[in-house]
Amino acid sequence: MTDRAPAQRWRPTPPLAAFAAYFSLSLLLMRSVLPYIGRRTTYPSLDPSLLIWANGWVAHALTHFENPLYSSYVFSPHGLNLLANPCSVGLALVSVPLTLLFGPLATFNLQLLLMPVASAMAMYVAVRPLVARSAGRLVAGLLWGFNPLVLCAMNWGWTNVGYLVTPPLVASYLYDTFVTQQRTPAQNGRRVAVVVAVQLLLFSELVANMFIVVLVVVTVGLALQAWRHGPVRDSIRRLRDLVVGAAPIIFVVVAPLAAYALYGPAPLAEWVWPRGVITGSSLTSLSTVVSQSTSAMYTFVSSSSSMSPTYLGWAGLIGVAALVVTRRRWAMTWWLVALALGGLWLSLGDHVGVNLWSVVWHAPVVHNMMPIRFVVWVWFAVSILAAAAVAVPNRRRSVSFVGAGLIVGSWVVASHSVFPIVSQPVHRYNVISNIARQYPRPPNIVAFPAPDSGILLIQQANEGFRFRTSGGFGPSLYNSTPDDRATYDLLNDVSFYGFLGRRAPRLSEIRQLRESFARWGVDAVVVPNRLSAPIPGFFDSTPFRTVMASAFGRPTGTSEDGSTSWWRLNEVSYPQRIPDPLRVYVCDRDQRDSLYDCLYPR
């Protein structure tokens, strides 16, 4: 008899173990949504609505041989340019099979689930040339994939912002070009170009963000090399070869995509955000970061603070601890410190005397960048520093193990403090489905709230684009004609803020509303008579219903339970006389049971 070799127990490889750890943490974050994956999500009436709609539109367009980069089903008749808006077209493209199987809402929730996992694994893979130990790479992925910017994006449903896959990959290709040199610069250039094309389809703002940072890093690196080591001909040659290798893909893929976003149908002709919004989105001072880091030393991070992308308390604490361990043992330490300080400076926007935004603000396209999103480079640097602190050779091994435990444990605690993410039901108008069936073509329907019709966008995608709408969500609201913009402003006022206690709509505004609806080809307007949880003066349908009644008279019909009214504009009897604004104000203020009898006394 021959002796049998003892059976070996299967052990997961380090990458598989890292994936399992990241995926488990993400599952915990999503535990309030996943049991209702096709019925609930985070803040469905806000930003996620456009991304859910994009999932549905891209799948619909590809299966019906239409243009997936443009749709006239929203903001009708002008339409929406998906590349010019934060629709994350690339994510919708790769998710088409899931969308066709499970629907756009369930697909969006799966995208949220995988968002921190993909970001973390990208860092885990990219940092391998710098950090040999798998424990260090695990820490790097954990800090990068679950930093406050990603957690904030996860909670608010910003899949376009939270997929931070490309920065680590670009950094690894540049590192290989100038340091390890395992591939030719041309090969790395092609990889960089592909990654840029992918990022352009995910979130174009991050492309400009990376370009600024990479330009500064490469310029400073060449200057330091020239100062300390003399000629930099070899580095410049490598940089040239990298650009030459990237050029074909840039011209064939990236440039046409950028041109379509800037000059294609329904482009964004104006600024996406007012300057005040962009300025307000930046860090206010360095003292804020210091106070956050100090408080993180003796208290658990609260969910409200870690949900803010400006929270850098743990970054400061972990970064300082990692710097103490690596400052004399690793050549890359001070490069990463400089990158973190540079990202912090850019995040301050124009709150500092010498700042980039005084120049960028006057540049085309780039002026729409949010300064606060440069905090990703702070977390990028801290993630790699923490990984090096765990992996750096140390005679006192207990220090390394304690440091690793502190970093991993503290960040897991920080992540646990925000469990679970917000979960809200997705509402729908049954009346809209019934109205859409009565038209031989997809009708144009406007519904409360308008023009930010997030609920309507999700219903449109879920029902296979059986109707159009002149509303929508996103920057296109701010890039319409002056007349359309004035109508959008009126609809926005009476949908979200109300004129109760402020002023009644002017007669000219009511007339303009009529004219805009006729120009847009609106077929029907749907308004709930009551909301399940109205917030007077902010989210109450009464002001909207009052304005519709002022413009179009009594509704065409009301649902059997009296919850919803609708106007079919080809059937309404337009009032011969628009009600006096004072009467509109009084009828809305008094919340009369018979609103239409109040507006149109017999």
XYZ file of C-alpha atoms in Angstrom:
602
model
C 0.000 0.000 0.000
C 1.110 3.472 -0.753
C 0.681 6.255 1.729
C -1.782 8.906 0.649
C -0.657 12.483 0.858
C -2.611 14.427 3.461
C -5.430 16.464 1.923
C -4.661 20.149 1.820
C -7.298 22.551 3.095
C -8.420 25.138 0.597
C -7.425 28.641 1.515
C -8.615 31.751 -0.303
C -5.977 33.743 -2.126
C -5.280 37.225 -0.739
C -7.167 39.023 -3.568
C -10.190 36.779 -3.041
C -10.065 37.343 0.712
C -9.837 41.104 0.146
C -12.831 41.016 -2.208
C -14.834 39.024 0.354
C -14.001 41.550 3.093
C -14.955 44.556 0.980
C -18.113 42.888 -0.324
C -19.231 41.911 3.194
C -18.802 45.480 4.408
C -20.768 46.797 1.447
C -23.544 44.275 2.117
C -23.849 45.628 5.633
C -24.085 49.168 4.312
C -26.869 48.152 1.907
C -28.832 45.945 4.301
C -31.834 48.288 4.434
C -32.178 48.373 0.635
C -31.311 44.905 -0.660
C -34.392 43.082 0.745
C -36.505 45.480 -1.369
C -34.061 45.765 -4.248
C -36.733 46.405 -6.888
C -38.962 48.674 -4.788
C -36.761 50.912 -2.629
C -33.539 52.860 -2.937
C -31.802 55.872 -1.442
C -33.501 59.265 -2.054
C -35.306 58.162 -5.254
C -36.847 61.569 -5.966
C -33.450 63.319 -6.030
C -30.140 62.675 -7.854
C -30.502 58.868 -8.112
C -33.558 59.309 -10.340
C -31.412 60.480 -13.271
C -29.001 57.553 -12.871
C -31.858 55.029 -12.593
C -33.435 56.592 -15.664
C -30.096 56.351 -17.543
C -29.948 52.613 -16.808
C -33.385 52.221 -18.354
C -32.767 54.499 -21.319
C -29.463 52.920 -22.405
C -30.998 49.427 -22.291
C -34.117 50.648 -24.117
C -32.099 52.478 -26.771
C -29.827 49.536 -27.531
C -32.743 47.095 -27.814
C -34.772 49.504 -29.988
C -31.836 50.670 -32.167
C -31.913 54.240 -30.881
C -29.126 56.582 -29.785
C -28.095 55.683 -26.210
C -26.292 59.030 -25.784
C -29.327 61.240 -26.436
C -33.005 61.055 -25.485
C -35.992 63.253 -26.330
C -38.138 61.501 -23.710
C -37.079 63.994 -21.023
C -36.906 67.777 -21.267
C -39.097 67.326 -24.330
C -38.885 68.643 -26.987
C -35.226 69.694 -26.483
C -34.039 66.379 -25.055
C -31.096 65.347 -22.908
C -27.441 64.766 -23.828
C -26.391 61.907 -21.549
C -22.663 62.599 -21.934
C -23.116 66.238 -20.959
C -25.063 65.279 -17.829
C -24.005 63.153 -14.827
C -25.749 60.027 -16.155
C -22.814 57.570 -15.840
C -23.396 56.176 -19.314
C -20.502 53.734 -19.030
C -21.983 52.122 -15.949
C -25.372 51.887 -17.663
C -23.748 50.280 -20.721
C -22.025 47.479 -18.825
C -25.193 46.946 -16.772
C -27.530 46.442 -19.747
C -27.920 42.662 -19.157
C -28.846 43.309 -15.513
C -31.271 46.052 -16.523
C -33.022 43.795 -19.016
C -33.289 41.017 -16.421
C -34.122 42.900 -13.226
C -35.117 46.438 -14.253
C -33.340 49.799 -13.905
C -34.089 50.271 -10.186
C -32.740 46.887 -9.057
C -29.715 47.397 -11.312
C -29.026 50.758 -9.692
C -29.079 49.187 -6.232
C -26.606 46.537 -7.407
C -24.393 49.312 -8.784
C -24.475 50.966 -5.358
C -23.564 47.662 -3.728
C -20.519 47.145 -5.959
C -19.352 50.779 -5.934
C -17.058 50.685 -2.859
C -15.976 47.131 -3.701
C -14.796 48.104 -7.193
C -12.965 51.177 -5.882
C -11.297 49.189 -3.112
C -10.196 46.368 -5.426
C -8.768 48.871 -7.914
C -6.556 50.304 -5.181
C -5.673 46.804 -3.931
C -4.393 45.845 -7.392
C -2.756 49.173 -8.253
C -0.712 49.460 -5.058
C 0.989 46.070 -5.472
C 4.263 47.452 -6.958
C 4.605 49.684 -3.894
C 3.362 47.402 -1.120
C 4.381 43.744 -1.109
C 2.376 42.504 1.874
C -1.244 41.649 1.240
C -2.245 43.074 4.638
C -0.987 46.481 3.532
C -2.858 46.275 0.241
C -6.005 45.292 2.144
C -5.706 48.425 4.266
C -5.128 50.602 1.188
C -8.264 49.265 -0.491
C -10.294 49.641 2.691
C -9.380 53.287 3.181
C -9.804 54.155 -0.501
C -13.004 52.245 -1.189
C -14.794 53.286 1.996
C -13.622 56.866 2.461
C -16.247 59.536 3.347
C -16.571 60.687 -0.274
C -17.569 57.174 -1.375
C -19.811 56.662 1.667
C -21.491 59.994 0.967
C -21.956 59.002 -2.679
C -23.374 55.658 -1.557
C -25.854 57.269 0.821
C -27.032 59.859 -1.712
C -26.983 57.508 -4.685
C -24.164 59.178 -6.651
C -22.848 56.207 -8.598
C -21.169 58.623 -10.999
C -19.072 60.114 -8.178
C -18.369 57.034 -6.071
C -16.762 54.698 -8.628
C -13.149 55.711 -7.928
C -11.610 52.960 -10.038
C -9.523 54.968 -12.486
C -7.227 57.153 -10.271
C -5.309 54.177 -8.795
C -4.942 52.600 -12.250
C -3.638 55.796 -13.855
C -1.203 56.255 -10.982
C 0.077 52.674 -11.336
C 0.689 53.129 -15.089
C 2.588 56.373 -14.509
C 4.624 54.765 -11.739
C 5.558 51.920 -14.042
C 6.524 54.370 -16.793
C 8.977 56.366 -14.671
C 10.054 53.935 -11.933
C 9.589 50.164 -12.342
C 9.589 50.218 -16.185
C 8.165 46.722 -16.603
C 6.195 47.800 -19.682
C 7.100 50.221 -22.436
C 5.838 53.791 -22.101
C 3.697 53.296 -25.228
C 1.941 50.326 -23.621
C 1.264 52.348 -20.500
C 0.060 55.228 -22.665
C -2.532 53.007 -24.318
C -3.704 51.812 -20.931
C -3.999 55.371 -19.651
C -6.033 56.361 -22.724
C -8.433 53.445 -22.242
C -8.882 54.324 -18.579
C -9.554 57.974 -19.469
C -12.169 56.909 -22.029
C -13.861 54.730 -19.408
C -13.817 57.545 -16.872
C -15.275 59.963 -19.415
C -18.264 57.629 -19.711
C -18.501 57.299 -15.936
C -17.997 60.874 -14.725
C -16.292 63.465 -16.891
C -15.458 65.813 -14.017
C -12.997 63.306 -12.584
C -11.136 63.310 -15.928
C -10.417 67.027 -15.545
C -9.638 66.469 -11.861
C -7.049 63.775 -12.687
C -5.577 65.840 -15.534
C -4.867 68.785 -13.220
C -3.265 66.613 -10.531
C -1.215 64.505 -12.964
C 0.009 67.629 -14.776
C 1.192 69.168 -11.492
C 2.797 65.922 -10.225
C 4.688 65.234 -13.468
C 5.869 68.845 -13.766
C 7.093 68.999 -10.176
C 8.714 65.563 -10.528
C 10.680 66.576 -13.599
C 11.730 69.841 -11.946
C 12.982 68.036 -8.826
C 14.814 65.454 -10.908
C 16.540 68.196 -12.892
C 17.518 69.976 -9.674
C 18.824 66.907 -7.818
C 20.081 64.582 -10.561
C 20.810 66.751 -13.576
C 19.459 66.082 -17.108
C 15.963 64.646 -17.460
C 16.181 63.577 -21.104
C 15.289 59.957 -20.356
C 12.194 60.937 -18.335
C 11.062 63.378 -21.018
C 11.538 60.702 -23.654
C 9.425 58.291 -21.640
C 6.750 60.928 -21.207
C 6.789 61.601 -24.947
C 6.450 57.887 -25.746
C 3.565 57.591 -23.291
C 1.724 60.474 -24.982
C 2.415 59.019 -28.440
C 1.089 55.642 -27.307
C -2.070 57.244 -25.929
C -2.681 59.525 -28.937
C -4.511 57.070 -31.272
C -7.064 56.104 -28.614
C -7.419 59.724 -27.530
C -8.197 60.868 -31.069
C -10.392 57.911 -32.036
C -12.358 57.420 -28.793
C -11.871 60.156 -26.208
C -12.012 63.210 -28.499
C -15.296 62.193 -30.223
C -16.916 61.516 -26.838
C -15.804 64.901 -25.518
C -16.969 66.644 -28.709
C -20.382 64.956 -28.445
C -20.737 66.132 -24.851
C -19.752 69.713 -25.728
C -21.311 70.165 -29.178
C -23.766 67.289 -29.653
C -27.555 67.559 -29.352
C -28.851 69.402 -26.267
C -25.400 70.422 -24.954
C -24.868 72.355 -21.747
C -24.431 75.866 -23.076
C -24.027 77.544 -19.693
C -22.454 76.781 -16.356
C -23.889 73.764 -14.601
C -23.717 75.343 -11.171
C -23.637 78.983 -10.045
C -20.310 80.117 -8.639
C -21.777 80.389 -5.147
C -22.659 76.684 -5.143
C -19.145 75.691 -6.211
C -17.525 77.999 -3.682
C -19.769 76.690 -0.934
C -18.830 73.098 -1.773
C -15.186 73.526 -0.797
C -13.429 73.229 2.549
C -13.532 76.473 4.469
C -10.213 76.378 6.348
C -7.327 74.189 7.489
C -8.481 74.585 11.078
C -11.551 72.502 10.188
C -9.339 69.541 9.266
C -7.252 69.942 12.433
C -10.340 69.997 14.651
C -11.782 66.937 12.892
C -8.548 65.014 13.369
C -8.367 66.005 17.039
C -11.931 64.916 17.744
C -11.357 61.600 15.927
C -8.701 60.697 18.504
C -11.164 60.456 21.400
C -14.608 59.937 19.918
C -16.285 57.746 17.336
C -17.108 59.538 14.135
C -20.805 60.418 13.902
C -22.891 59.432 10.904
C -23.580 63.075 10.048
C -19.893 63.952 9.833
C -18.695 60.842 7.986
C -21.507 61.289 5.492
C -19.917 64.589 4.488
C -17.214 64.461 1.795
C -15.428 67.258 3.669
C -14.786 65.017 6.674
C -11.026 64.454 6.936
C -10.724 63.599 10.627
C -9.675 60.003 10.114
C -7.467 60.988 7.168
C -5.484 63.360 9.373
C -5.202 60.908 12.252
C -4.233 57.881 10.147
C -1.951 59.937 7.902
C 0.067 61.264 10.831
C 0.354 57.791 12.380
C 1.515 56.319 9.057
C 3.975 59.159 8.544
C 5.621 58.447 11.909
C 6.267 54.840 10.849
C 7.372 55.434 7.246
C 9.135 58.802 7.274
C 12.663 57.301 7.274
C 11.973 53.895 5.794
C 10.268 54.595 2.496
C 11.327 56.810 -0.401
C 7.754 57.596 -1.522
C 6.642 58.990 1.840
C 7.226 62.673 1.194
C 5.827 62.464 -2.336
C 2.563 61.201 -0.857
C 2.611 63.853 1.848
C 3.005 66.504 -0.849
C 0.118 64.963 -2.832
C -2.126 65.017 0.258
C -1.278 68.662 0.955
C -1.864 69.521 -2.714
C -5.267 67.855 -2.681
C -6.112 69.699 0.520
C -5.083 73.026 -1.026
C -7.208 72.392 -4.130
C -10.153 71.390 -1.925
C -10.069 74.774 -0.231
C -11.115 76.423 -3.513
C -11.009 80.203 -3.307
C -10.996 80.186 0.508
C -7.214 80.636 0.324
C -5.356 83.621 -1.050
C -3.351 81.766 -3.687
C -5.710 79.355 -5.399
C -6.287 77.637 -8.716
C -9.936 78.616 -9.001
C -9.254 82.263 -9.781
C -7.824 80.926 -13.070
C -10.036 77.882 -13.622
C -13.216 79.871 -13.111
C -12.677 81.635 -16.425
C -11.828 78.468 -18.379
C -14.476 76.689 -20.475
C -16.034 73.475 -19.109
C -13.512 73.118 -16.275
C -15.205 75.903 -14.319
C -17.954 73.433 -13.353
C -15.586 71.348 -11.212
C -16.378 71.035 -7.506
C -13.269 71.861 -5.411
C -14.348 69.511 -2.635
C -13.869 66.488 -4.887
C -10.112 67.036 -4.797
C -10.213 65.465 -1.321
C -9.951 62.128 -3.158
C -6.232 62.826 -3.489
C -5.916 63.286 0.262
C -7.446 59.853 0.743
C -5.365 58.457 -2.117
C -2.159 59.505 -0.380
C -3.338 58.433 3.084
C -4.420 55.008 1.784
C -0.972 54.244 0.348
C 0.840 55.686 3.377
C -1.232 53.504 5.707
C -0.517 50.451 3.555
C 3.199 51.182 3.673
C 3.048 51.639 7.450
C 1.661 48.133 7.767
C 4.082 46.569 5.281
C 7.295 48.454 6.022
C 10.066 46.290 7.554
C 10.187 46.880 11.281
C 12.255 45.128 13.951
C 9.445 45.612 16.409
C 6.849 43.559 14.546
C 4.318 44.247 17.277
C 4.282 47.867 16.168
C 3.293 46.865 12.624
C 0.580 44.495 13.783
C -0.825 46.982 16.265
C -0.742 49.678 13.599
C -2.566 47.469 11.127
C -5.176 46.566 13.707
C -5.655 50.209 14.644
C -6.077 51.356 11.034
C -8.421 48.562 9.973
C -10.414 48.583 13.199
C -10.849 52.346 13.323
C -12.091 52.533 9.768
C -14.494 49.612 10.221
C -15.901 51.422 13.256
C -16.185 54.594 11.218
C -18.042 52.721 8.513
C -20.334 50.986 11.009
C -21.474 54.351 12.320
C -23.323 55.052 9.076
C -25.132 51.708 8.764
C -27.471 51.405 7.046
C -27.827 53.847 4.158
C -31.152 55.630 3.652
C -33.917 53.454 2.189
C -37.066 55.014 0.745
C -39.923 53.559 -1.338
C -40.270 54.500 -5.001
C -43.704 55.981 -5.644
C -45.593 55.894 -8.921
C -48.661 57.533 -10.468
C -51.187 54.911 -11.559
C -53.051 57.651 -13.414
C -50.080 58.274 -15.707
C -50.046 54.650 -16.833
C -53.750 54.877 -17.669
C -53.315 58.160 -19.581
C -50.354 56.803 -21.583
C -52.478 53.865 -22.816
C -55.007 56.266 -24.328
C -52.555 57.758 -26.839
C -51.315 56.059 -30.014
C -47.912 57.694 -29.500
C -45.973 58.380 -26.263
C -47.752 61.456 -24.801
C -45.930 64.333 -23.131
C -46.947 64.309 -19.451
C -45.969 66.788 -16.731
C -46.502 65.712 -13.123
C -45.932 67.121 -9.662
C -43.262 67.845 -8.607
C -41.965 69.693 -11.655
C -39.669 70.399 -13.344
C -37.425 68.192 -11.138
C -39.532 65.149 -11.926
C -37.413 62.443 -10.305
C -40.395 60.232 -9.501
C -41.627 60.564 -13.080
C -38.211 59.634 -14.520
C -38.112 56.363 -12.575
C -41.676 55.502 -13.590
C -40.856 56.279 -17.218
C -37.860 53.918 -17.152
C -39.716 51.174 -15.270
C -42.621 51.240 -17.741
C -40.546 51.051 -20.891
C -40.718 54.709 -21.989
C -44.414 54.748 -22.855
C -44.593 58.510 -22.290
C -42.425 61.626 -22.515
C -42.068 64.511 -20.102
C -40.976 68.125 -20.353
C -39.394 67.831 -16.926
C -36.345 65.930 -15.827
C -33.482 66.189 -13.393
C -29.961 67.567 -13.527
C -28.012 70.435 -15.092
C -30.203 70.639 -18.216
C -32.728 72.576 -16.148
C -30.214 75.418 -16.029
C -29.359 75.317 -19.738
C -32.673 76.100 -21.427
C -33.918 79.143 -23.308
C -34.835 82.212 -21.212
C -38.575 81.603 -21.667
C -38.292 77.933 -20.744
C -36.056 78.788 -17.788
C -38.657 81.257 -16.492
C -41.331 78.558 -16.694
C -39.047 76.049 -14.971
C -38.460 78.574 -12.190
C -42.199 79.055 -11.695
C -42.844 75.305 -11.621
C -39.954 74.840 -9.222
C -41.260 77.564 -6.909
C -44.753 76.124 -6.655
C -43.512 72.513 -6.413
C -40.812 72.742 -3.775
C -41.032 76.071 -2.026
C -44.579 77.248 -2.608
C -45.749 80.821 -2.732
C -47.740 80.432 0.487
C -46.863 83.439 2.611
C -44.633 84.902 -0.122
C -46.575 86.012 -3.139
C -49.148 84.890 -5.647
C -48.050 84.053 -9.222
C -48.266 87.014 -11.570
C -50.738 87.055 -14.428
C -47.797 87.180 -16.850
C -46.373 84.006 -15.310
C -49.671 82.151 -15.715
C -49.833 83.225 -19.384
C -46.216 82.176 -19.906
C -47.018 78.802 -18.372
C -49.784 78.292 -20.921
C -47.518 79.322 -23.790
C -44.648 77.084 -22.665
C -46.878 74.029 -22.289
C -48.255 74.644 -25.788
C -44.714 75.067 -27.186
C -43.515 71.915 -25.459
C -46.482 69.917 -26.728
C -47.673 68.901 -23.251
C -50.630 66.524 -23.487
C -51.504 66.042 -19.822
C -50.740 67.348 -16.333
C -51.072 65.122 -13.245
C -51.215 66.502 -9.695
C -51.944 64.717 -6.402
C -54.722 66.352 -4.391
C -53.011 65.248 -1.203
C -49.662 63.810 -0.241
C -49.100 61.071 2.306
C -46.698 63.317 4.241
C -46.785 66.907 2.935
C -44.391 69.481 4.306
C -46.264 72.803 4.034
C -44.321 75.459 2.204
C -41.683 72.993 0.988
C -43.144 69.851 -0.512
C -46.903 70.351 -0.808
C -48.914 69.875 -3.987
C -51.532 72.529 -3.165
C -49.645 75.528 -4.651
C -48.886 73.522 -7.797
C -52.502 72.423 -8.125
C -53.653 76.007 -7.617
C -51.443 77.303 -10.416
C -52.581 74.538 -12.793
C -56.199 75.388 -12.012
C -55.481 79.069 -12.604
C -53.998 78.339 -16.030
C -56.233 75.511 -17.266
C -59.447 75.688 -15.251
C -61.171 72.699 -13.713
C -59.390 69.333 -14.148
C -60.473 66.869 -16.794
C -60.798 64.082 -14.257
C -60.149 62.905 -10.725
C -59.206 59.425 -9.551
C -61.884 57.315 -7.854
C -60.350 57.771 -4.430
C -60.002 61.506 -5.011
C -56.219 61.409 -4.496
C -55.165 62.669 -7.929
C -56.430 65.149 -10.510
C -55.359 65.480 -14.123
C -55.781 67.835 -17.030
C -55.794 66.578 -20.620
C -54.914 69.826 -22.322
C -56.667 69.017 -25.596
C -59.936 68.611 -23.673
C -59.832 71.377 -21.047
C -62.000 74.450 -21.341
C -59.489 77.202 -20.828
C -60.901 79.844 -18.478
C -61.824 82.987 -20.338
C -60.396 85.040 -17.521
C -57.337 84.106 -15.495
C -58.144 84.460 -11.780
C -56.860 87.551 -10.057
C -53.505 86.804 -8.352
C -54.894 87.915 -4.992
C -57.696 85.350 -5.266
C -55.148 82.656 -6.159
C -53.142 83.589 -3.092
C -56.171 83.566 -0.790
C -57.495 80.257 -2.123
C -54.123 78.622 -1.603
C -53.609 80.204 1.818
C -56.989 79.103 3.138
C -56.559 75.553 1.815
C -60.212 75.514 0.701
C -61.793 72.064 0.239
C -63.322 73.226 -3.018
C -60.318 74.905 -4.596
C -61.901 75.278 -8.024
C -65.109 76.822 -6.661
C -62.882 79.278 -4.839
C -60.959 80.177 -7.979
C -64.011 80.228 -10.255
C -67.047 81.261 -8.174
C -70.313 80.608 -9.957
